[in-house]
mmCIF file of N, CA, C and O in Angstrom:
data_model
loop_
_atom_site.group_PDB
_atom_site.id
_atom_site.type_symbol
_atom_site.label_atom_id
_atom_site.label_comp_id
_atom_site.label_asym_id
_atom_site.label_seq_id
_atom_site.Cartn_x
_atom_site.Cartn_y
_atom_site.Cartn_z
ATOM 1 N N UNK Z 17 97.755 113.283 121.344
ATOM 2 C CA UNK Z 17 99.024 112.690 121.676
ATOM 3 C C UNK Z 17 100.008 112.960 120.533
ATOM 4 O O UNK Z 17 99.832 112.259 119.536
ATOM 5 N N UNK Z 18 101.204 114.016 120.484
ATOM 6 C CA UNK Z 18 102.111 114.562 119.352
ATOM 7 C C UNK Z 18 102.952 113.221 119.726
ATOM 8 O O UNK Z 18 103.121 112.605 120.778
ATOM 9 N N UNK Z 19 103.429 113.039 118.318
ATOM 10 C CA UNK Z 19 104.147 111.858 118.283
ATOM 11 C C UNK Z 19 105.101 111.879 116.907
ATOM 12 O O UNK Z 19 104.692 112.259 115.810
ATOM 13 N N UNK Z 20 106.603 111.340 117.215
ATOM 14 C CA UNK Z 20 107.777 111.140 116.236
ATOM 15 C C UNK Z 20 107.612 109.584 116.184
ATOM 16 O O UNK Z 20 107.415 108.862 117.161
ATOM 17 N N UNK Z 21 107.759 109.077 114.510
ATOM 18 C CA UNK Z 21 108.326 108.342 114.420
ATOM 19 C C UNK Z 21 109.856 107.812 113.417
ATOM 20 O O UNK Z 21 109.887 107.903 112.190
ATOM 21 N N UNK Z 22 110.658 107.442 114.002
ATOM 22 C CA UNK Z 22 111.784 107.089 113.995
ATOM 23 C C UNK Z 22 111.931 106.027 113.186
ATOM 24 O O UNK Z 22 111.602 105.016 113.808
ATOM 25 N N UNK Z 23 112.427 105.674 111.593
ATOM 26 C CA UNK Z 23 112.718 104.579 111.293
ATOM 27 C C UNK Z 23 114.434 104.068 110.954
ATOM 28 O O UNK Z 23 114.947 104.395 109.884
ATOM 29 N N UNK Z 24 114.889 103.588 111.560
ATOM 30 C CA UNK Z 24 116.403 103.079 111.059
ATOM 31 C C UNK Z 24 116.565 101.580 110.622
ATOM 32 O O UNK Z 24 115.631 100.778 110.641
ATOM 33 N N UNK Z 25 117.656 101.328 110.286
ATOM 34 C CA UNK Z 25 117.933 100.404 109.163
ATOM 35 C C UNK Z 25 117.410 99.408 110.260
ATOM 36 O O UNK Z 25 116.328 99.031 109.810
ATOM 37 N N UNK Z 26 117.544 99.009 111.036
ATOM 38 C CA UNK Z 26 116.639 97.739 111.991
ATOM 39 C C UNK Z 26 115.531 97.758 112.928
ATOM 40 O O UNK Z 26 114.921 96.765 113.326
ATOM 41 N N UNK Z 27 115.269 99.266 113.328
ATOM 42 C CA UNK Z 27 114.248 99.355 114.044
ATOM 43 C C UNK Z 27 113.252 100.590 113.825
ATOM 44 O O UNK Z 27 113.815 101.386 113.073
ATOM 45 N N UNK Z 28 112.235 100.958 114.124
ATOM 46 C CA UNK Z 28 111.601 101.733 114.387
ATOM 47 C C UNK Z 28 110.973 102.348 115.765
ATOM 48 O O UNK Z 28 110.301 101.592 116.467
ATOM 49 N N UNK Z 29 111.128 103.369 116.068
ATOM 50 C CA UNK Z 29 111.162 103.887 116.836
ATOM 51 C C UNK Z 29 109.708 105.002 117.273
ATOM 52 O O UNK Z 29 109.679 106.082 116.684
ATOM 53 N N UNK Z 30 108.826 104.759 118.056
ATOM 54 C CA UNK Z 30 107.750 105.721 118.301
ATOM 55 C C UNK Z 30 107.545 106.602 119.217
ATOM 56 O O UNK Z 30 107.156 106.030 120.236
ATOM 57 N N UNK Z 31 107.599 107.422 119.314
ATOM 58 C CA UNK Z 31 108.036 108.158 120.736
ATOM 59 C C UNK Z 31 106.976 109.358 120.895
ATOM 60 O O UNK Z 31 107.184 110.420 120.309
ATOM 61 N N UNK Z 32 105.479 109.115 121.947
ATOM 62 C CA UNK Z 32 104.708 109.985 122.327
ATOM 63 C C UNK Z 32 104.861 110.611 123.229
ATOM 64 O O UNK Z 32 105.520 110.249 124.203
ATOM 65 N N UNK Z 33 104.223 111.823 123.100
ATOM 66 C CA UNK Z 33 104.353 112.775 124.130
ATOM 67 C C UNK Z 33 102.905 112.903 125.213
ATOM 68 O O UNK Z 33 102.136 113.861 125.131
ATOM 69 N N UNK Z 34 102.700 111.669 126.288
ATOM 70 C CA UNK Z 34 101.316 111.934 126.898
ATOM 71 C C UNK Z 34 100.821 113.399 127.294
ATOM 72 O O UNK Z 34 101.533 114.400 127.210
ATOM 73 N N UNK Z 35 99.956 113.387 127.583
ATOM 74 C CA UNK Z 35 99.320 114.559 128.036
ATOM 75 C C UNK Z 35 98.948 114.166 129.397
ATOM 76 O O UNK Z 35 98.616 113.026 129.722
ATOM 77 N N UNK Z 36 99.045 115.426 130.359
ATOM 78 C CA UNK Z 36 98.932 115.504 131.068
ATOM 79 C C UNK Z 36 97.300 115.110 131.660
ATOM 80 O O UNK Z 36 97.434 114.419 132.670
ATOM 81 N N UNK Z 37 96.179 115.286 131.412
ATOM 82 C CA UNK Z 37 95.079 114.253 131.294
ATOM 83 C C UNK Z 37 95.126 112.638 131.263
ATOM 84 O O UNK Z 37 94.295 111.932 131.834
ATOM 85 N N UNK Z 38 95.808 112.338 130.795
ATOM 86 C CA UNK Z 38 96.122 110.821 130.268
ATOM 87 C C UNK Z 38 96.652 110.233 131.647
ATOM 88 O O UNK Z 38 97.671 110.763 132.091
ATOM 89 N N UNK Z 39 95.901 108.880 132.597
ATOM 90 C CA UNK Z 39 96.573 108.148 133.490
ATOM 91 C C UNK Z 39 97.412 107.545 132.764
ATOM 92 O O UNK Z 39 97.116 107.006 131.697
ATOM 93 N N UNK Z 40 98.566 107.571 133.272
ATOM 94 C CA UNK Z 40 99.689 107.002 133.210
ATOM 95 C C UNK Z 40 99.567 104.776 133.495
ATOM 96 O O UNK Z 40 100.324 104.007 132.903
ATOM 97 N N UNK Z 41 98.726 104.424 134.249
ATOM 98 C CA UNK Z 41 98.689 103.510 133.983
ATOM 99 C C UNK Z 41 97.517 102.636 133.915
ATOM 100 O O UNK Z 41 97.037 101.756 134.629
ATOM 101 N N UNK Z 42 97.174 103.307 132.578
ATOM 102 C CA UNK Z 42 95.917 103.027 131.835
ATOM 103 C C UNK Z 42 96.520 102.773 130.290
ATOM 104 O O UNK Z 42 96.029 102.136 129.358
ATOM 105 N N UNK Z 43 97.858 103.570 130.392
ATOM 106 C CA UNK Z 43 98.248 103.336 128.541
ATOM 107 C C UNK Z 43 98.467 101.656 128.068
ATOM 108 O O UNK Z 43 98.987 100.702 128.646
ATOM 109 N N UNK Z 44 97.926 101.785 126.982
ATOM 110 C CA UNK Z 44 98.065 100.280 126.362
ATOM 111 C C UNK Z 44 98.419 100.115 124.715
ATOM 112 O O UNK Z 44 97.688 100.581 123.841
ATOM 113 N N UNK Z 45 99.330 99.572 124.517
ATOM 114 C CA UNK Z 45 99.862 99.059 123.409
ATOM 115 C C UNK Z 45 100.029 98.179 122.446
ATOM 116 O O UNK Z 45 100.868 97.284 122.548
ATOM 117 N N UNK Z 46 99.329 98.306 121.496
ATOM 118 C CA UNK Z 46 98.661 96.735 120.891
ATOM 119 C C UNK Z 46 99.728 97.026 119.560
ATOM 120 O O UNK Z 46 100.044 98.169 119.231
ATOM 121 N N UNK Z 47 100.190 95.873 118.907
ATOM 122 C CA UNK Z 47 100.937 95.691 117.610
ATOM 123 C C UNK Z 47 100.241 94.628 117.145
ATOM 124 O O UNK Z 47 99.808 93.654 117.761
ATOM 125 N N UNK Z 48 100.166 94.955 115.805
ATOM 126 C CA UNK Z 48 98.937 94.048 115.055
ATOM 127 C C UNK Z 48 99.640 94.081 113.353
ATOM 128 O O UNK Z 48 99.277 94.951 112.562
ATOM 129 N N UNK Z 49 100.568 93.116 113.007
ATOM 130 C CA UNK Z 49 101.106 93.277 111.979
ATOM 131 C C UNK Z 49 101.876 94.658 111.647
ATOM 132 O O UNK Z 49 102.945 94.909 112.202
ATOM 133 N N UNK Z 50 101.408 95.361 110.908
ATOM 134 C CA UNK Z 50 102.038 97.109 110.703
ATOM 135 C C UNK Z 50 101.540 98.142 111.698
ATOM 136 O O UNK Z 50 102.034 99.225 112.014
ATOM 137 N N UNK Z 51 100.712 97.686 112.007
ATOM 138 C CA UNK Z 51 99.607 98.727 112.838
ATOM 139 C C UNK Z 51 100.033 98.734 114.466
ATOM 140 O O UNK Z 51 99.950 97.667 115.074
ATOM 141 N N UNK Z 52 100.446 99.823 115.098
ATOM 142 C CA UNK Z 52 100.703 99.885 116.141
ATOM 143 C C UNK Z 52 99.187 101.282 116.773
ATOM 144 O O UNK Z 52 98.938 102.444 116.454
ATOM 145 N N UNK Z 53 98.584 100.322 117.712
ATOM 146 C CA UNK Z 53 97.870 101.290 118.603
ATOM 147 C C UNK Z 53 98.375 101.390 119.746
ATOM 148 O O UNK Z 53 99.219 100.604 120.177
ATOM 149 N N UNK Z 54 97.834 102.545 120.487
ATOM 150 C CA UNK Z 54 98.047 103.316 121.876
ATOM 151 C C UNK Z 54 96.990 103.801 122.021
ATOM 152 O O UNK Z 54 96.467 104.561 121.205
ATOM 153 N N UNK Z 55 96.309 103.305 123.497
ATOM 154 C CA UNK Z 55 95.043 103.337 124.235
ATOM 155 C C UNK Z 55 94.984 103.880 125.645
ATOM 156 O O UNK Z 55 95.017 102.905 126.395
ATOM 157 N N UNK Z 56 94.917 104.921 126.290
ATOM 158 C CA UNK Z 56 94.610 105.746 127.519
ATOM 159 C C UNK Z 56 93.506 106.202 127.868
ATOM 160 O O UNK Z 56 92.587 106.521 127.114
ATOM 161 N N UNK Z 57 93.529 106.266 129.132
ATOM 162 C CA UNK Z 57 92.202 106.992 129.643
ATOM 163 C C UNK Z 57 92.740 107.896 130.252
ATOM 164 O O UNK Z 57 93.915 108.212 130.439
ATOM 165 N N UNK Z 58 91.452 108.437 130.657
ATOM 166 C CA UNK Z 58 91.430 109.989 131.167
ATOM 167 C C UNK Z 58 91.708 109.819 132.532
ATOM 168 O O UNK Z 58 91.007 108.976 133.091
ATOM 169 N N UNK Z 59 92.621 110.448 133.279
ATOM 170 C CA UNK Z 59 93.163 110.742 134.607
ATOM 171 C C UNK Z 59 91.701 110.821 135.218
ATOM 172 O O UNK Z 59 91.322 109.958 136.009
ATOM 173 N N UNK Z 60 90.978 111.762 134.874
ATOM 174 C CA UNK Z 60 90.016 112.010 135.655
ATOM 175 C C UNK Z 60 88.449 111.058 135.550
ATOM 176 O O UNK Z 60 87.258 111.340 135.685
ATOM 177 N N UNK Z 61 89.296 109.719 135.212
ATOM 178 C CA UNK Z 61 88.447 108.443 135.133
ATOM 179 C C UNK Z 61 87.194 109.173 134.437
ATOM 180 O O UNK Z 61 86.990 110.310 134.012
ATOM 181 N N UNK Z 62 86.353 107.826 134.534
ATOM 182 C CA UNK Z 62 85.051 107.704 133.493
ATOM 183 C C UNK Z 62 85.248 106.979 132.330
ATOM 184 O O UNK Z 62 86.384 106.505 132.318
ATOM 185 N N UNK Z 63 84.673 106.734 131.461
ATOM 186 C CA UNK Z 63 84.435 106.626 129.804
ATOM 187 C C UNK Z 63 85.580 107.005 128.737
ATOM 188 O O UNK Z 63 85.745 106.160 127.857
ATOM 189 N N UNK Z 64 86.425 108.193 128.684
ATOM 190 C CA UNK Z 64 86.673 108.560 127.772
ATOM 191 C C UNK Z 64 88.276 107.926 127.673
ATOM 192 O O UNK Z 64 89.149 107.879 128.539
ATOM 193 N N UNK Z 65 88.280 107.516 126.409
ATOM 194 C CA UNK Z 65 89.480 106.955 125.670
ATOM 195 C C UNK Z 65 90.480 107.514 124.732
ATOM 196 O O UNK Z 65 90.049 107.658 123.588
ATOM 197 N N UNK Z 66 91.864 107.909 124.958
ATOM 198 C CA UNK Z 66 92.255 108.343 123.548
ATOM 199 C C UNK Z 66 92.980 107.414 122.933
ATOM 200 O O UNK Z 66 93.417 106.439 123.544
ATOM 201 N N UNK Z 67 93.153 107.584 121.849
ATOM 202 C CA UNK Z 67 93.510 106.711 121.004
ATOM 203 C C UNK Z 67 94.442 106.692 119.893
ATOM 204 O O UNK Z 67 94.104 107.718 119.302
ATOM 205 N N UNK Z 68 95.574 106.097 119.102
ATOM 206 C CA UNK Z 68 96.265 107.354 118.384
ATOM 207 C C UNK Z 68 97.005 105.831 117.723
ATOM 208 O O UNK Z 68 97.472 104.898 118.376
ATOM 209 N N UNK Z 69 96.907 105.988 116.108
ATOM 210 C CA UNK Z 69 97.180 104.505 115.678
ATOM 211 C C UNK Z 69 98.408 105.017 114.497
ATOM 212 O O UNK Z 69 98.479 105.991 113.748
ATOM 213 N N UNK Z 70 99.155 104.032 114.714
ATOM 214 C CA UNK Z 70 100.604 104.400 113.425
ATOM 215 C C UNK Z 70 100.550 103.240 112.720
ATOM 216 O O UNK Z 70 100.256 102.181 113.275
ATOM 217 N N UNK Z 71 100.857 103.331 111.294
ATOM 218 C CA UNK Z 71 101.166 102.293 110.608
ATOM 219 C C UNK Z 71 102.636 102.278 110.068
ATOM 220 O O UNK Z 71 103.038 103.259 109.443
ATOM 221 N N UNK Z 72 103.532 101.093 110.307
ATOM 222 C CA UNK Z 72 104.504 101.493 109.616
ATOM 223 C C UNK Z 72 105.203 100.932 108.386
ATOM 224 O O UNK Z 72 104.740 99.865 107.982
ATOM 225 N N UNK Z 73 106.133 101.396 107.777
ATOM 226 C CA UNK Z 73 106.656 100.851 106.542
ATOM 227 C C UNK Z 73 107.274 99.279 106.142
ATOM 228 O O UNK Z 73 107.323 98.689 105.063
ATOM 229 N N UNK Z 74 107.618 98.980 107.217
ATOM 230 C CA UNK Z 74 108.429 97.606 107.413
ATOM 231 C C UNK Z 74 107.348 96.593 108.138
ATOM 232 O O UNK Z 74 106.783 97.084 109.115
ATOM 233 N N UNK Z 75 107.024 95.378 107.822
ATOM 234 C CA UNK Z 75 106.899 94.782 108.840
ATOM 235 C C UNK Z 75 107.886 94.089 109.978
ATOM 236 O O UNK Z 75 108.846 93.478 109.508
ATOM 237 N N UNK Z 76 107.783 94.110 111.144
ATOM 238 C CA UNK Z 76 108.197 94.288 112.580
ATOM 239 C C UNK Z 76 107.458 92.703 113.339
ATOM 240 O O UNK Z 76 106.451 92.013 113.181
ATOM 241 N N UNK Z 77 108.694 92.719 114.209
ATOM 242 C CA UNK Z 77 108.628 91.608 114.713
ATOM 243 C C UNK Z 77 107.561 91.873 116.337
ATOM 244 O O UNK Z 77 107.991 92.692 117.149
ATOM 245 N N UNK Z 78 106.442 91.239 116.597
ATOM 246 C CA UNK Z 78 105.631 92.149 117.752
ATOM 247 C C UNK Z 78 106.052 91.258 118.626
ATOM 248 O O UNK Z 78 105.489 91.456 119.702
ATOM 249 N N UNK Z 79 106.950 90.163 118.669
ATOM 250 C CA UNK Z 79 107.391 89.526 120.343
ATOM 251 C C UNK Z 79 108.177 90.327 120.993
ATOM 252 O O UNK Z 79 108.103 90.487 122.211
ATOM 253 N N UNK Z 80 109.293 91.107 119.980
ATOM 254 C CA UNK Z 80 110.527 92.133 120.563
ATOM 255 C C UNK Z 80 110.460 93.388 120.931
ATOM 256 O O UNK Z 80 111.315 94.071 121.496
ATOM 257 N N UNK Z 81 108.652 93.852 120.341
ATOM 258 C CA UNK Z 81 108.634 95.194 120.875
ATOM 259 C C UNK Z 81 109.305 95.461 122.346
ATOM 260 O O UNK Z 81 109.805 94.579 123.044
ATOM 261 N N UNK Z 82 109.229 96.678 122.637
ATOM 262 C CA UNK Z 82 109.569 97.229 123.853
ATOM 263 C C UNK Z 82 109.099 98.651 124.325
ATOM 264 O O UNK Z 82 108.860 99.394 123.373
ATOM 265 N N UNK Z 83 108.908 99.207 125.562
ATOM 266 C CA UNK Z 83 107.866 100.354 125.571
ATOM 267 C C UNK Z 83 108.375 100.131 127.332
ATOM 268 O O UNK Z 83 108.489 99.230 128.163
ATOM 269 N N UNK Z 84 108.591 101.784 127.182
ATOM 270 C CA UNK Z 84 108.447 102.171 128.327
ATOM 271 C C UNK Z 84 108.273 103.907 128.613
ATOM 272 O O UNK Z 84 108.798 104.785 127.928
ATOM 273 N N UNK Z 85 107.553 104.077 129.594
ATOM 274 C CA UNK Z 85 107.169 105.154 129.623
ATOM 275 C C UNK Z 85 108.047 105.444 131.157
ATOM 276 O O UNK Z 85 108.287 104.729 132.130
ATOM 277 N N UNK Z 86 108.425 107.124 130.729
ATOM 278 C CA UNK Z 86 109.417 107.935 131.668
ATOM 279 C C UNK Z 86 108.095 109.104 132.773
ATOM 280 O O UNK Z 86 106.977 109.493 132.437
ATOM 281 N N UNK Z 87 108.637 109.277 133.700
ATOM 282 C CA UNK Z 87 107.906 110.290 134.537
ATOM 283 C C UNK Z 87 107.957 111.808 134.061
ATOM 284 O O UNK Z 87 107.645 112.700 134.850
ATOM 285 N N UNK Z 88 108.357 112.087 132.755
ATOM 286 C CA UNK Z 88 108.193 113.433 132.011
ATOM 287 C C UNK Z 88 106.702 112.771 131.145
ATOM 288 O O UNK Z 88 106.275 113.502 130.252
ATOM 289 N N UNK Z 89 106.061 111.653 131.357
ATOM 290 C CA UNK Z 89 105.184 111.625 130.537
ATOM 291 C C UNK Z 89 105.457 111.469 129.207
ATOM 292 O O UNK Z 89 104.769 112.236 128.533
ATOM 293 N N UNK Z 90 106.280 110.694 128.483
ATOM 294 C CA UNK Z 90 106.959 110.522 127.478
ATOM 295 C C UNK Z 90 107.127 108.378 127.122
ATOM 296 O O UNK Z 90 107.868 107.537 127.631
ATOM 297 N N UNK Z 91 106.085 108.281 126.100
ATOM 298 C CA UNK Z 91 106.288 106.670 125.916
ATOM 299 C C UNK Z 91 107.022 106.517 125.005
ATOM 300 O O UNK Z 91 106.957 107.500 124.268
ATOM 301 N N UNK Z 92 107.720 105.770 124.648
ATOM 302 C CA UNK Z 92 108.849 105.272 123.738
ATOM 303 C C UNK Z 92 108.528 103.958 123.557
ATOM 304 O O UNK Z 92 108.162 103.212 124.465
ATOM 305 N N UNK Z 93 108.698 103.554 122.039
ATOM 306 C CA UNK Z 93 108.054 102.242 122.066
ATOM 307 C C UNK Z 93 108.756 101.613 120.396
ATOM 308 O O UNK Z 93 108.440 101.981 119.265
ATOM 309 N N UNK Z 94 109.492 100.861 120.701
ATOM 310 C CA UNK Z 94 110.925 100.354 119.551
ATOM 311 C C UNK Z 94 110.532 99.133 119.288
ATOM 312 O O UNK Z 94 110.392 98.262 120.146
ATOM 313 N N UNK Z 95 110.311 98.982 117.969
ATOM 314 C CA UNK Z 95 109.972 97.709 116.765
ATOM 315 C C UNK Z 95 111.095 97.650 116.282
ATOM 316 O O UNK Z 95 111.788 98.644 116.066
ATOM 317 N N UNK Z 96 111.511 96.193 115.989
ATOM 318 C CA UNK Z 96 112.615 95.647 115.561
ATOM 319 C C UNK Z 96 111.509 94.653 114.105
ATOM 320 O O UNK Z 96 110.481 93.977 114.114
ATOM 321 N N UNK Z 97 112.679 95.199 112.866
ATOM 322 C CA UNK Z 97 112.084 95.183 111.621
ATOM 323 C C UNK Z 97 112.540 93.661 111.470
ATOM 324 O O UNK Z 97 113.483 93.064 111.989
ATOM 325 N N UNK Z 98 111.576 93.249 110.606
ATOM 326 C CA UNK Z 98 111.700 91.844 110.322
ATOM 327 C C UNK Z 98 112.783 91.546 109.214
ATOM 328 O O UNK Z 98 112.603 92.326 108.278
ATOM 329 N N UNK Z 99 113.674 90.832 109.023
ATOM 330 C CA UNK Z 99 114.782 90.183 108.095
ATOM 331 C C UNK Z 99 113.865 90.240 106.888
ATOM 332 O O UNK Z 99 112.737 89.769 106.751
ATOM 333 N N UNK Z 100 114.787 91.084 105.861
ATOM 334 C CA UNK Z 100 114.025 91.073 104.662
ATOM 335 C C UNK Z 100 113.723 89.670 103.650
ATOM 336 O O UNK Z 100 114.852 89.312 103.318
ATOM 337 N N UNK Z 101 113.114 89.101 103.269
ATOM 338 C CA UNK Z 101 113.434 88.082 102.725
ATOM 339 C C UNK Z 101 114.378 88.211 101.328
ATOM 340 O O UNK Z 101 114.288 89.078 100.458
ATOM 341 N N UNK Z 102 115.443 86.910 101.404
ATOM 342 C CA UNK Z 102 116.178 87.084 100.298
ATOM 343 C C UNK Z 102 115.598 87.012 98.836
ATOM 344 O O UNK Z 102 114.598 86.339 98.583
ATOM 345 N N UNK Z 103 116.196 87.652 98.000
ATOM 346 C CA UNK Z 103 114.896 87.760 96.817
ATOM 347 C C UNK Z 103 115.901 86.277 95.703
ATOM 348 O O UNK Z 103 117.131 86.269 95.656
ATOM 349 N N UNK Z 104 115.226 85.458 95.128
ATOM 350 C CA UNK Z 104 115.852 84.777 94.095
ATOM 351 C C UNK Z 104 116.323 84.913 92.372
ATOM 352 O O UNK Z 104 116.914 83.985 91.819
#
């Protein structure tokens, strides 16, 4: 799964490119502090899983994620960075 990620001053941005193997609605998206996974199976069912994990620089707020996947087979999936804390 080739994949950009995108960071700007408030969000981050992940944007995979599925493969054509990959059911489309089997993909799954877990955010776990920094750690963002993406979980698919194989179109042609059975067992096999891919899997493809990013960590990113900021911590991110995981209620606001957002993710949606287009019919070019293309997921997009935007973290909104957490308010830095003010320093004293």
């Amino acid at each position: 799964m080739p994949a950009v990620v995108v960071e700007r001053s408030t969000t981050v941005e992940v944007r995979v490119r599925m493969e054509d193997r990959i059911d489309p609605g089997s993909v799954e998206v877990e955010i776990a502090g920094r750690t963002v996974t993406i979980r698919a199976r194989d179109v042609a069912g059975g067992d096999h899983v891919y899997e493809r994990r990013f960590v990113v620089h900021e911590p991110v707020i995981e209620e606001h994620a957002a993710a949606e996947y287009d019919s070019e087979g293309r997921l997009t999936i935007v973290l909104r960075k957490q308010a830095p804390v003010p320093r004293e």
